[in-house]
Amino acid sequence: MKHMSLQEIAAACGGTYHGSPGLASREVSSVVIDSRKVEKDSLFIAIKGARVDGHTFIPQVMENGALCSVSEQDLGDAPYPYIQVVSCTQALKDIAEHYRRSLDIKVVGISGSVGKTSTKEMIASVLSQKYNVLKTEGNFNNEIGLPLTVFNLREEHEIAVLEMGISGFGEMTRLAKIARPDICVLTNIGVAHLENLGSRAGILKAKTEMFDYMNPNGTIILNGDDDKLREFTPQNGITPVYFGLDPSCPFHADHIASRGLKGTDAEFITPKSRFQAHINIPGSHMVSNALAGIAVGYAFGMSDEQIARGIEANVPIQGRSNLIETGKYTVIDDCYNANPASVKASLDVLSCADTRTVAILGDMFELGEHSEKMHYDTGAHAADAGIDVLVCIGSLSADTARGAEETAQKKGLPMEVVHYASKEEFFGQADSLLKERDTILVKASHAMDFSRIVDWLQH
């Protein structure tokens, strides 16, 4: 990482440096919170988690080559340097903010209720055709993960594409203060995290906190197909740029042709041009993701040819619409997370398969007081989409099964619906339920651990 001394770090987080004065000018090689990732001259920040307290690992990491630790505890006359702070979690964020501001780099911040990760992947793929890009990996999009992503920035990087995920008010403000985005992208305002944010209006308010710390000369890019975003006027005076399927959006698409599970062809229209590109990941929602990528590429002065290459280079990642051919089944691994909108989009993708279709759906969490109806409506959508077999797992998913059964019965649809209380119960029945050549969607909230089902289907 770029040069950052212990003295500089202590000042950035308001900590007190303890140790040899001669070491205060030494620079750290990396910042970590996982003792297993310590390398020579690392700064180790002792985060206190629900199960493990990082402070217990301080002697070990110092012995393993760390240059210094950040601690909430007074370590007395420790034989190694440490920086004492009131809160290690806050120190992590303060140091990351300082480090970000020391870098001459552009940042794209991405949020929204649905599609943050797939849009982030598309934007990073587009920008990588011209720039050296660092992107958020995995689920490193919260108040712990985002600072760690920032610490991975090196001087050779030109653009950081940062996913920013929240579940409550104030979180986005804190993330934006660290990221300081030059370009802000919002994919949509859905119904995820209603339990904490109350309504779509509350979600809009929380998501648009991103603009509070953005570059005042930056760009705001919004999904023009979303009613809440289309009506929104940023208070910072920046006029949004819109992308969407609506032809009134400056960035929109025409002649959209689905290739089923093999993706989508489309003609893309910008304020100055038109060009064709193929999207490898299935689902109509991927057209919107591509349009977001085009709008960002356009803001960075990229050519149509570069942007089209980036769209076509984008491929699925594990747990995100990842198509797996097992030899027995075709599995759509979309098990990373779920909310009503993303599940319905995935069911629409599954319905494009030319084999028998099976949806294995689990509980969706943090939906608030309307959870029962949202699960019911998701089941109804599965029936309307023509899914052949619906497997529902979990207590909340009983409502998904009920919605599917009642809709199928009312409309005379030949649909098989089963409900299991647990994954183990499903595993016991799966061999008799599934058939060779089935196309199987696996999707649920992350805490349901449906990656176990994906692994089971592959063996």
Tab-separated table of C-alpha atoms in Angstrom:
chain	number	residue	atom	x	y	z
A	1	MET	CA	0.000	0.000	0.000
A	2	LYS	CA	1.027	3.625	-0.359
A	3	HIS	CA	3.294	5.036	2.343
A	4	MET	CA	1.608	5.560	5.705
A	5	SER	CA	3.671	5.936	8.892
A	6	LEU	CA	2.688	4.943	12.417
A	7	GLN	CA	2.792	8.603	13.456
A	8	GLU	CA	0.451	9.487	10.573
A	9	ILE	CA	-1.890	6.604	11.427
A	10	ALA	CA	-2.111	7.599	15.108
A	11	ALA	CA	-3.025	11.150	14.101
A	12	ALA	CA	-5.617	9.935	11.577
A	13	CYS	CA	-7.519	7.882	14.165
A	14	GLY	CA	-6.964	10.160	17.177
A	15	GLY	CA	-4.955	7.448	18.928
A	16	THR	CA	-1.996	7.557	21.303
A	17	TYR	CA	1.207	5.992	20.062
A	18	HIS	CA	3.102	3.838	22.576
A	19	GLY	CA	6.550	2.570	21.701
A	20	SER	CA	9.985	3.533	20.549
A	21	PRO	CA	10.032	7.086	19.054
A	22	GLY	CA	12.385	5.759	16.399
A	23	LEU	CA	9.684	3.422	15.062
A	24	ALA	CA	7.009	6.126	14.756
A	25	SER	CA	8.261	7.102	11.287
A	26	ARG	CA	8.168	3.501	10.009
A	27	GLU	CA	5.593	2.767	7.315
A	28	VAL	CA	3.137	-0.128	7.336
A	29	SER	CA	2.918	-2.601	4.448
A	30	SER	CA	-0.773	-3.457	4.922
A	31	VAL	CA	-3.724	-3.056	7.298
A	32	VAL	CA	-5.470	-6.223	8.520
A	33	ILE	CA	-8.026	-7.320	11.110
A	34	ASP	CA	-7.498	-11.065	10.551
A	35	SER	CA	-4.471	-12.379	12.474
A	36	ARG	CA	-3.967	-15.044	9.789
A	37	LYS	CA	-3.336	-12.359	7.146
A	38	VAL	CA	-0.527	-10.608	8.984
A	39	GLU	CA	2.651	-10.161	6.962
A	40	LYS	CA	5.892	-8.302	7.579
A	41	ASP	CA	5.227	-4.732	8.779
A	42	SER	CA	1.411	-5.088	8.838
A	43	LEU	CA	-0.759	-2.881	11.012
A	44	PHE	CA	-3.101	-5.163	12.980
A	45	ILE	CA	-6.365	-3.613	14.201
A	46	ALA	CA	-7.827	-5.627	17.084
A	47	ILE	CA	-11.549	-5.701	16.320
A	48	LYS	CA	-13.781	-7.144	19.041
A	49	GLY	CA	-16.338	-9.400	17.360
A	50	ALA	CA	-19.321	-11.333	18.650
A	51	ARG	CA	-17.283	-14.511	19.091
A	52	VAL	CA	-13.614	-13.500	18.921
A	53	ASP	CA	-11.749	-10.550	20.430
A	54	GLY	CA	-8.834	-9.505	18.244
A	55	HIS	CA	-6.964	-8.234	21.300
A	56	THR	CA	-6.139	-11.817	22.277
A	57	PHE	CA	-4.085	-12.176	19.085
A	58	ILE	CA	-1.901	-9.076	19.522
A	59	PRO	CA	1.154	-10.887	21.010
A	60	GLN	CA	0.923	-13.535	18.277
A	61	VAL	CA	0.689	-11.090	15.348
A	62	MET	CA	3.583	-9.012	16.675
A	63	GLU	CA	5.683	-12.157	16.900
A	64	ASN	CA	4.661	-13.016	13.319
A	65	GLY	CA	6.029	-9.770	11.889
A	66	ALA	CA	3.397	-7.075	12.390
A	67	LEU	CA	4.901	-3.618	12.821
A	68	CYS	CA	2.211	-2.303	15.181
A	69	SER	CA	-1.230	-3.041	16.619
A	70	VAL	CA	-4.218	-0.810	17.268
A	71	SER	CA	-5.776	-1.591	20.642
A	72	GLU	CA	-8.613	-0.365	22.847
A	73	GLN	CA	-6.742	-1.763	25.849
A	74	ASP	CA	-3.806	-0.223	27.685
A	75	LEU	CA	-1.064	-2.756	26.976
A	76	GLY	CA	1.304	-1.157	29.477
A	77	ASP	CA	5.012	-1.535	28.778
A	78	ALA	CA	4.512	-3.963	25.888
A	79	PRO	CA	7.768	-4.883	24.107
A	80	TYR	CA	6.312	-3.682	20.794
A	81	PRO	CA	4.605	-0.528	19.495
A	82	TYR	CA	0.850	-0.081	19.675
A	83	ILE	CA	-1.680	2.695	19.146
A	84	GLN	CA	-4.345	3.004	21.836
A	85	VAL	CA	-7.784	4.175	20.727
A	86	VAL	CA	-11.286	4.435	22.163
A	87	SER	CA	-12.777	2.223	19.423
A	88	CYS	CA	-10.883	-0.055	17.044
A	89	THR	CA	-13.875	-0.218	14.708
A	90	GLN	CA	-13.943	3.568	14.434
A	91	ALA	CA	-10.158	3.637	14.043
A	92	LEU	CA	-10.453	1.232	11.095
A	93	LYS	CA	-12.836	3.664	9.379
A	94	ASP	CA	-10.819	6.770	10.256
A	95	ILE	CA	-7.579	5.289	8.928
A	96	ALA	CA	-9.313	4.129	5.738
A	97	GLU	CA	-10.765	7.606	5.191
A	98	HIS	CA	-7.322	9.149	5.620
A	99	TYR	CA	-5.762	6.631	3.246
A	100	ARG	CA	-8.446	7.154	0.585
A	101	ARG	CA	-7.951	10.924	0.680
A	102	SER	CA	-4.193	10.496	0.218
A	103	LEU	CA	-4.710	8.691	-3.106
A	104	ASP	CA	-5.062	10.339	-6.505
A	105	ILE	CA	-7.740	7.934	-7.671
A	106	LYS	CA	-11.302	8.001	-8.952
A	107	VAL	CA	-14.000	6.128	-7.029
A	108	VAL	CA	-17.296	4.746	-8.326
A	109	GLY	CA	-19.748	4.067	-5.480
A	110	ILE	CA	-22.595	1.629	-6.162
A	111	SER	CA	-25.695	0.915	-4.105
A	112	GLY	CA	-29.351	-0.018	-4.479
A	113	SER	CA	-31.850	-2.525	-3.129
A	114	VAL	CA	-31.255	-5.130	-5.832
A	115	GLY	CA	-28.386	-5.813	-8.210
A	116	LYS	CA	-25.523	-4.009	-6.434
A	117	THR	CA	-23.036	-6.818	-6.954
A	118	SER	CA	-23.967	-7.723	-10.530
A	119	THR	CA	-23.887	-4.023	-11.474
A	120	LYS	CA	-20.531	-3.602	-9.725
A	121	GLU	CA	-19.139	-6.542	-11.684
A	122	MET	CA	-20.439	-5.117	-14.965
A	123	ILE	CA	-19.043	-1.638	-14.292
A	124	ALA	CA	-15.663	-3.044	-13.276
A	125	SER	CA	-15.566	-5.222	-16.396
A	126	VAL	CA	-16.283	-2.200	-18.603
A	127	LEU	CA	-13.746	0.097	-16.923
A	128	SER	CA	-11.061	-2.619	-16.958
A	129	GLN	CA	-10.897	-2.332	-20.751
A	130	LYS	CA	-9.114	1.009	-20.334
A	131	TYR	CA	-8.120	1.452	-16.682
A	132	ASN	CA	-6.402	-0.397	-13.848
A	133	VAL	CA	-9.409	-1.144	-11.611
A	134	LEU	CA	-9.834	-2.391	-8.057
A	135	LYS	CA	-13.329	-3.662	-7.206
A	136	THR	CA	-15.071	-4.822	-4.049
A	137	GLU	CA	-14.640	-8.569	-3.611
A	138	GLY	CA	-17.243	-10.828	-2.016
A	139	ASN	CA	-19.390	-9.173	0.625
A	140	PHE	CA	-16.819	-6.544	1.632
A	141	ASN	CA	-19.350	-3.731	1.229
A	142	ASN	CA	-20.157	-2.696	4.825
A	143	GLU	CA	-18.497	-0.614	7.559
A	144	ILE	CA	-15.827	-3.281	8.076
A	145	GLY	CA	-15.483	-4.584	4.525
A	146	LEU	CA	-15.329	-1.256	2.704
A	147	PRO	CA	-12.340	0.060	4.709
A	148	LEU	CA	-10.502	-3.223	4.080
A	149	THR	CA	-11.205	-2.862	0.357
A	150	VAL	CA	-9.826	0.695	0.435
A	151	PHE	CA	-6.624	-0.595	2.058
A	152	ASN	CA	-6.118	-2.865	-0.975
A	153	LEU	CA	-5.689	0.172	-3.214
A	154	ARG	CA	-2.201	0.589	-4.648
A	155	GLU	CA	-0.584	3.457	-6.539
A	156	GLU	CA	-1.035	1.620	-9.845
A	157	HIS	CA	-4.822	1.576	-9.478
A	158	GLU	CA	-6.668	4.281	-11.424
A	159	ILE	CA	-10.287	3.593	-10.435
A	160	ALA	CA	-11.917	1.884	-7.455
A	161	VAL	CA	-15.384	0.381	-7.976
A	162	LEU	CA	-16.863	0.122	-4.485
A	163	GLU	CA	-20.103	-1.616	-3.582
A	164	MET	CA	-21.812	0.028	-0.608
A	165	GLY	CA	-24.385	-2.018	1.304
A	166	ILE	CA	-26.505	-0.806	4.202
A	167	SER	CA	-29.411	-1.902	6.380
A	168	GLY	CA	-30.105	1.256	8.417
A	169	PHE	CA	-30.028	5.044	8.432
A	170	GLY	CA	-26.632	6.724	8.817
A	171	GLU	CA	-24.623	3.777	7.509
A	172	MET	CA	-24.357	5.144	3.969
A	173	THR	CA	-23.159	8.499	5.302
A	174	ARG	CA	-20.352	6.735	7.147
A	175	LEU	CA	-19.451	4.650	4.080
A	176	ALA	CA	-19.496	7.687	1.786
A	177	LYS	CA	-17.237	9.585	4.185
A	178	ILE	CA	-14.657	6.836	3.660
A	179	ALA	CA	-15.166	6.261	-0.076
A	180	ARG	CA	-15.572	9.906	-1.209
A	181	PRO	CA	-17.069	8.759	-4.543
A	182	ASP	CA	-16.581	10.713	-7.745
A	183	ILE	CA	-19.422	8.839	-9.425
A	184	CYS	CA	-22.489	7.550	-7.543
A	185	VAL	CA	-24.645	4.808	-9.079
A	186	LEU	CA	-28.007	3.724	-7.639
A	187	THR	CA	-29.589	0.633	-9.217
A	188	ASN	CA	-33.106	0.880	-7.717
A	189	ILE	CA	-35.185	1.488	-4.599
A	190	GLY	CA	-36.855	-1.809	-3.672
A	191	VAL	CA	-38.093	-3.412	-0.487
A	192	ALA	CA	-34.913	-4.888	1.023
A	193	HIS	CA	-34.295	-3.974	4.707
A	194	LEU	CA	-37.811	-2.655	5.261
A	195	GLU	CA	-37.497	-3.954	8.811
A	196	ASN	CA	-35.043	-1.124	9.586
A	197	LEU	CA	-35.887	1.491	6.960
A	198	GLY	CA	-39.677	1.312	7.124
A	199	SER	CA	-40.694	2.110	3.551
A	200	ARG	CA	-39.350	2.729	0.051
A	201	ALA	CA	-39.188	6.427	0.955
A	202	GLY	CA	-36.990	5.482	3.899
A	203	ILE	CA	-34.800	3.321	1.657
A	204	LEU	CA	-34.433	6.233	-0.801
A	205	LYS	CA	-33.415	8.545	2.032
A	206	ALA	CA	-30.846	6.064	3.340
A	207	LYS	CA	-29.347	5.210	-0.061
A	208	THR	CA	-29.018	8.834	-1.194
A	209	GLU	CA	-26.899	9.624	1.866
A	210	MET	CA	-24.121	8.538	-0.530
A	211	PHE	CA	-24.249	11.991	-2.109
A	212	ASP	CA	-23.292	13.727	1.169
A	213	TYR	CA	-19.559	13.095	0.713
A	214	MET	CA	-19.244	12.767	-3.047
A	215	ASN	CA	-17.030	14.914	-5.252
A	216	PRO	CA	-18.972	18.205	-5.703
A	217	ASN	CA	-17.977	18.093	-9.370
A	218	GLY	CA	-18.871	14.418	-9.697
A	219	THR	CA	-21.621	12.502	-11.505
A	220	ILE	CA	-24.813	10.905	-10.192
A	221	ILE	CA	-26.096	7.985	-12.318
A	222	LEU	CA	-29.601	6.684	-11.548
A	223	ASN	CA	-31.943	4.022	-12.876
A	224	GLY	CA	-34.586	5.998	-14.745
A	225	ASP	CA	-37.001	3.050	-14.729
A	226	ASP	CA	-37.333	3.349	-10.942
A	227	ASP	CA	-40.126	5.732	-9.961
A	228	LYS	CA	-38.454	6.831	-6.707
A	229	LEU	CA	-35.135	7.599	-8.401
A	230	ARG	CA	-36.732	9.328	-11.372
A	231	GLU	CA	-38.580	11.704	-9.026
A	232	PHE	CA	-35.541	12.376	-6.828
A	233	THR	CA	-33.706	15.713	-6.924
A	234	PRO	CA	-30.275	15.681	-5.231
A	235	GLN	CA	-29.774	18.501	-2.763
A	236	ASN	CA	-26.157	18.990	-3.863
A	237	GLY	CA	-27.272	20.529	-7.160
A	238	ILE	CA	-25.879	17.794	-9.408
A	239	THR	CA	-28.254	16.882	-12.238
A	240	PRO	CA	-28.574	13.071	-12.445
A	241	VAL	CA	-27.797	11.060	-15.559
A	242	TYR	CA	-30.400	8.345	-16.196
A	243	PHE	CA	-30.106	4.864	-17.636
A	244	GLY	CA	-32.982	2.448	-18.230
A	245	LEU	CA	-35.263	0.708	-20.684
A	246	ASP	CA	-37.427	3.831	-20.972
A	247	PRO	CA	-36.433	5.507	-24.279
A	248	SER	CA	-36.470	8.892	-22.531
A	249	CYS	CA	-33.326	7.876	-20.621
A	250	PRO	CA	-30.114	9.147	-22.279
A	251	PHE	CA	-28.721	5.620	-21.945
A	252	HIS	CA	-31.254	3.010	-23.064
A	253	ALA	CA	-31.538	-0.177	-25.105
A	254	ASP	CA	-33.427	-1.330	-28.188
A	255	HIS	CA	-33.871	-4.581	-30.145
A	256	ILE	CA	-33.436	-6.654	-26.986
A	257	ALA	CA	-33.305	-10.373	-27.847
A	258	SER	CA	-33.168	-13.017	-25.116
A	259	ARG	CA	-30.977	-16.052	-25.793
A	260	GLY	CA	-32.422	-17.892	-22.807
A	261	LEU	CA	-29.779	-19.134	-20.400
A	262	LYS	CA	-27.087	-18.013	-22.870
A	263	GLY	CA	-27.759	-14.332	-22.199
A	264	THR	CA	-29.124	-11.402	-24.161
A	265	ASP	CA	-28.324	-9.448	-27.310
A	266	ALA	CA	-29.188	-5.751	-27.445
A	267	GLU	CA	-28.532	-2.487	-29.206
A	268	PHE	CA	-27.423	0.197	-26.771
A	269	ILE	CA	-28.117	3.894	-27.292
A	270	THR	CA	-25.987	6.660	-25.753
A	271	PRO	CA	-26.405	10.443	-26.166
A	272	LYS	CA	-23.970	10.274	-29.103
A	273	SER	CA	-24.047	6.758	-30.556
A	274	ARG	CA	-25.556	3.274	-30.954
A	275	PHE	CA	-23.774	-0.068	-30.733
A	276	GLN	CA	-24.489	-3.795	-30.375
A	277	ALA	CA	-23.265	-6.075	-27.588
A	278	HIS	CA	-23.998	-9.518	-26.146
A	279	ILE	CA	-24.539	-9.981	-22.396
A	280	ASN	CA	-23.342	-13.409	-21.274
A	281	ILE	CA	-25.330	-13.573	-18.023
A	282	PRO	CA	-29.021	-14.511	-18.432
A	283	GLY	CA	-31.892	-12.335	-17.266
A	284	SER	CA	-33.590	-9.195	-18.537
A	285	HIS	CA	-32.281	-7.279	-15.497
A	286	MET	CA	-28.761	-7.624	-16.918
A	287	VAL	CA	-29.698	-5.134	-19.668
A	288	SER	CA	-30.120	-2.463	-16.980
A	289	ASN	CA	-26.785	-3.472	-15.438
A	290	ALA	CA	-25.115	-3.102	-18.825
A	291	LEU	CA	-26.689	0.344	-19.256
A	292	ALA	CA	-25.276	1.400	-15.884
A	293	GLY	CA	-21.857	0.194	-17.034
A	294	ILE	CA	-22.204	2.136	-20.278
A	295	ALA	CA	-23.139	5.345	-18.440
A	296	VAL	CA	-20.104	5.008	-16.168
A	297	GLY	CA	-17.786	4.172	-19.083
A	298	TYR	CA	-19.155	7.182	-20.958
A	299	ALA	CA	-18.408	9.413	-17.940
A	300	PHE	CA	-14.794	8.233	-18.073
A	301	GLY	CA	-14.446	8.962	-21.785
A	302	MET	CA	-14.400	5.377	-23.036
A	303	SER	CA	-15.190	4.440	-26.638
A	304	ASP	CA	-18.166	2.326	-27.704
A	305	GLU	CA	-15.764	-0.443	-28.728
A	306	GLN	CA	-14.100	-0.522	-25.308
A	307	ILE	CA	-17.452	-0.496	-23.512
A	308	ALA	CA	-18.875	-3.290	-25.706
A	309	ARG	CA	-15.782	-5.434	-25.001
A	310	GLY	CA	-16.296	-4.865	-21.294
A	311	ILE	CA	-19.959	-5.905	-21.443
A	312	GLU	CA	-19.052	-9.089	-23.318
A	313	ALA	CA	-16.157	-9.883	-20.955
A	314	ASN	CA	-18.431	-9.871	-17.898
A	315	VAL	CA	-19.110	-13.388	-16.601
A	316	PRO	CA	-21.018	-14.700	-13.540
A	317	ILE	CA	-19.348	-15.110	-10.146
A	318	GLN	CA	-20.086	-17.810	-7.586
A	319	GLY	CA	-23.520	-17.438	-6.033
A	320	ARG	CA	-24.654	-14.786	-8.535
A	321	SER	CA	-26.571	-16.230	-11.511
A	322	ASN	CA	-23.669	-18.622	-12.017
A	323	LEU	CA	-24.568	-21.369	-14.498
A	324	ILE	CA	-23.116	-24.749	-13.482
A	325	GLU	CA	-23.343	-27.868	-15.678
A	326	THR	CA	-22.976	-30.826	-13.312
A	327	GLY	CA	-23.379	-33.625	-15.864
A	328	LYS	CA	-26.742	-34.469	-14.321
A	329	TYR	CA	-28.320	-31.046	-13.777
A	330	THR	CA	-27.986	-27.478	-14.976
A	331	VAL	CA	-27.750	-25.396	-11.801
A	332	ILE	CA	-28.350	-21.643	-11.608
A	333	ASP	CA	-26.336	-20.782	-8.507
A	334	ASP	CA	-27.895	-17.547	-7.254
A	335	CYS	CA	-27.735	-18.449	-3.578
A	336	TYR	CA	-25.720	-15.505	-2.277
A	337	ASN	CA	-28.725	-13.458	-1.184
A	338	ALA	CA	-32.388	-12.826	-1.902
A	339	ASN	CA	-35.230	-10.338	-1.718
A	340	PRO	CA	-38.592	-10.390	-3.520
A	341	ALA	CA	-37.447	-8.470	-6.607
A	342	SER	CA	-34.258	-10.481	-7.117
A	343	VAL	CA	-36.052	-13.813	-6.613
A	344	LYS	CA	-38.720	-12.886	-9.169
A	345	ALA	CA	-36.012	-11.865	-11.651
A	346	SER	CA	-34.235	-15.190	-11.116
A	347	LEU	CA	-37.488	-17.113	-11.607
A	348	ASP	CA	-37.938	-15.304	-14.920
A	349	VAL	CA	-34.436	-16.424	-15.929
A	350	LEU	CA	-35.228	-20.024	-14.926
A	351	SER	CA	-38.417	-19.956	-17.001
A	352	CYS	CA	-36.264	-19.515	-20.127
A	353	ALA	CA	-34.791	-23.019	-19.782
A	354	ASP	CA	-35.850	-25.619	-22.370
A	355	THR	CA	-35.921	-28.459	-19.799
A	356	ARG	CA	-38.028	-29.193	-16.715
A	357	THR	CA	-37.554	-26.286	-14.316
A	358	VAL	CA	-37.053	-26.566	-10.554
A	359	ALA	CA	-36.788	-23.593	-8.171
A	360	ILE	CA	-35.327	-24.271	-4.726
A	361	LEU	CA	-36.190	-21.181	-2.686
A	362	GLY	CA	-35.504	-20.347	0.949
A	363	ASP	CA	-36.503	-17.704	3.452
A	364	MET	CA	-35.989	-14.001	2.727
A	365	PHE	CA	-35.078	-12.016	5.834
A	366	GLU	CA	-35.436	-8.373	6.966
A	367	LEU	CA	-38.698	-7.780	5.101
A	368	GLY	CA	-40.541	-6.312	8.068
A	369	GLU	CA	-44.259	-6.528	8.727
A	370	HIS	CA	-45.144	-7.421	5.122
A	371	SER	CA	-42.878	-10.479	5.025
A	372	GLU	CA	-45.751	-12.960	4.827
A	373	LYS	CA	-47.344	-11.257	1.810
A	374	MET	CA	-43.983	-10.843	0.045
A	375	HIS	CA	-43.206	-14.542	0.396
A	376	TYR	CA	-46.742	-15.390	-0.782
A	377	ASP	CA	-46.410	-13.107	-3.832
A	378	THR	CA	-43.043	-14.667	-4.691
A	379	GLY	CA	-44.675	-18.093	-4.756
A	380	ALA	CA	-47.472	-16.739	-6.926
A	381	HIS	CA	-44.867	-15.355	-9.326
A	382	ALA	CA	-43.203	-18.770	-9.550
A	383	ALA	CA	-46.537	-20.257	-10.623
A	384	ASP	CA	-47.181	-17.476	-13.144
A	385	ALA	CA	-43.656	-17.933	-14.556
A	386	GLY	CA	-44.509	-21.540	-15.390
A	387	ILE	CA	-41.976	-23.177	-13.065
A	388	ASP	CA	-42.568	-26.943	-13.031
A	389	VAL	CA	-41.416	-27.756	-9.487
A	390	LEU	CA	-41.124	-25.368	-6.548
A	391	VAL	CA	-39.170	-26.510	-3.497
A	392	CYS	CA	-39.560	-24.188	-0.493
A	393	ILE	CA	-37.265	-24.547	2.528
A	394	GLY	CA	-37.594	-22.737	5.864
A	395	SER	CA	-40.360	-21.470	8.115
A	396	LEU	CA	-41.022	-18.219	6.224
A	397	SER	CA	-41.080	-20.086	2.927
A	398	ALA	CA	-44.259	-21.888	3.934
A	399	ASP	CA	-45.966	-18.723	2.669
A	400	THR	CA	-44.066	-18.983	-0.624
A	401	ALA	CA	-45.372	-22.527	-1.056
A	402	ARG	CA	-48.920	-21.421	-0.186
A	403	GLY	CA	-48.773	-18.594	-2.728
A	404	ALA	CA	-47.632	-20.975	-5.451
A	405	GLU	CA	-50.169	-23.691	-4.621
A	406	GLU	CA	-53.152	-21.348	-4.492
A	407	THR	CA	-52.153	-19.510	-7.689
A	408	ALA	CA	-51.504	-22.739	-9.604
A	409	GLN	CA	-54.819	-24.195	-8.452
A	410	LYS	CA	-56.753	-21.032	-9.314
A	411	LYS	CA	-55.238	-20.842	-12.811
A	412	GLY	CA	-55.121	-24.574	-13.508
A	413	LEU	CA	-51.333	-24.672	-13.786
A	414	PRO	CA	-49.549	-28.079	-13.625
A	415	MET	CA	-47.090	-27.200	-10.868
A	416	GLU	CA	-45.616	-29.416	-8.137
A	417	VAL	CA	-45.012	-27.590	-4.843
A	418	VAL	CA	-43.260	-29.037	-1.782
A	419	HIS	CA	-42.202	-27.460	1.496
A	420	TYR	CA	-39.475	-28.611	3.868
A	421	ALA	CA	-38.636	-27.239	7.286
A	422	SER	CA	-34.888	-27.689	6.774
A	423	LYS	CA	-32.170	-28.415	4.218
A	424	GLU	CA	-31.613	-31.808	5.839
A	425	GLU	CA	-35.243	-32.746	5.212
A	426	PHE	CA	-34.826	-31.719	1.579
A	427	PHE	CA	-31.611	-33.721	1.177
A	428	GLY	CA	-33.473	-36.812	2.376
A	429	GLN	CA	-36.077	-36.438	-0.401
A	430	ALA	CA	-34.074	-34.824	-3.194
A	431	ASP	CA	-33.150	-37.946	-5.156
A	432	SER	CA	-36.796	-38.889	-5.638
A	433	LEU	CA	-37.841	-35.293	-6.347
A	434	LEU	CA	-35.244	-34.231	-8.929
A	435	LYS	CA	-34.792	-35.684	-12.408
A	436	GLU	CA	-31.817	-35.883	-14.724
A	437	ARG	CA	-31.513	-32.851	-17.055
A	438	ASP	CA	-33.502	-30.603	-14.681
A	439	THR	CA	-32.561	-26.923	-14.700
A	440	ILE	CA	-32.467	-25.917	-11.038
A	441	LEU	CA	-32.440	-22.431	-9.502
A	442	VAL	CA	-31.063	-22.151	-5.947
A	443	LYS	CA	-31.841	-18.882	-4.141
A	444	ALA	CA	-32.389	-17.643	-0.560
A	445	SER	CA	-31.129	-15.070	1.907
A	446	HIS	CA	-27.448	-15.511	2.711
A	447	ALA	CA	-28.075	-16.730	6.267
A	448	MET	CA	-29.935	-19.775	4.879
A	449	ASP	CA	-26.539	-21.156	3.723
A	450	PHE	CA	-27.917	-22.486	0.438
A	451	SER	CA	-24.376	-22.889	-0.919
A	452	ARG	CA	-24.646	-26.313	0.754
A	453	ILE	CA	-27.446	-27.172	-1.660
A	454	VAL	CA	-25.369	-26.025	-4.639
A	455	ASP	CA	-22.487	-28.207	-3.418
A	456	TRP	CA	-24.844	-31.162	-2.932
A	457	LEU	CA	-26.205	-30.829	-6.467
A	458	GLN	CA	-22.685	-31.028	-7.871
A	459	HIS	CA	-21.817	-34.314	-6.183
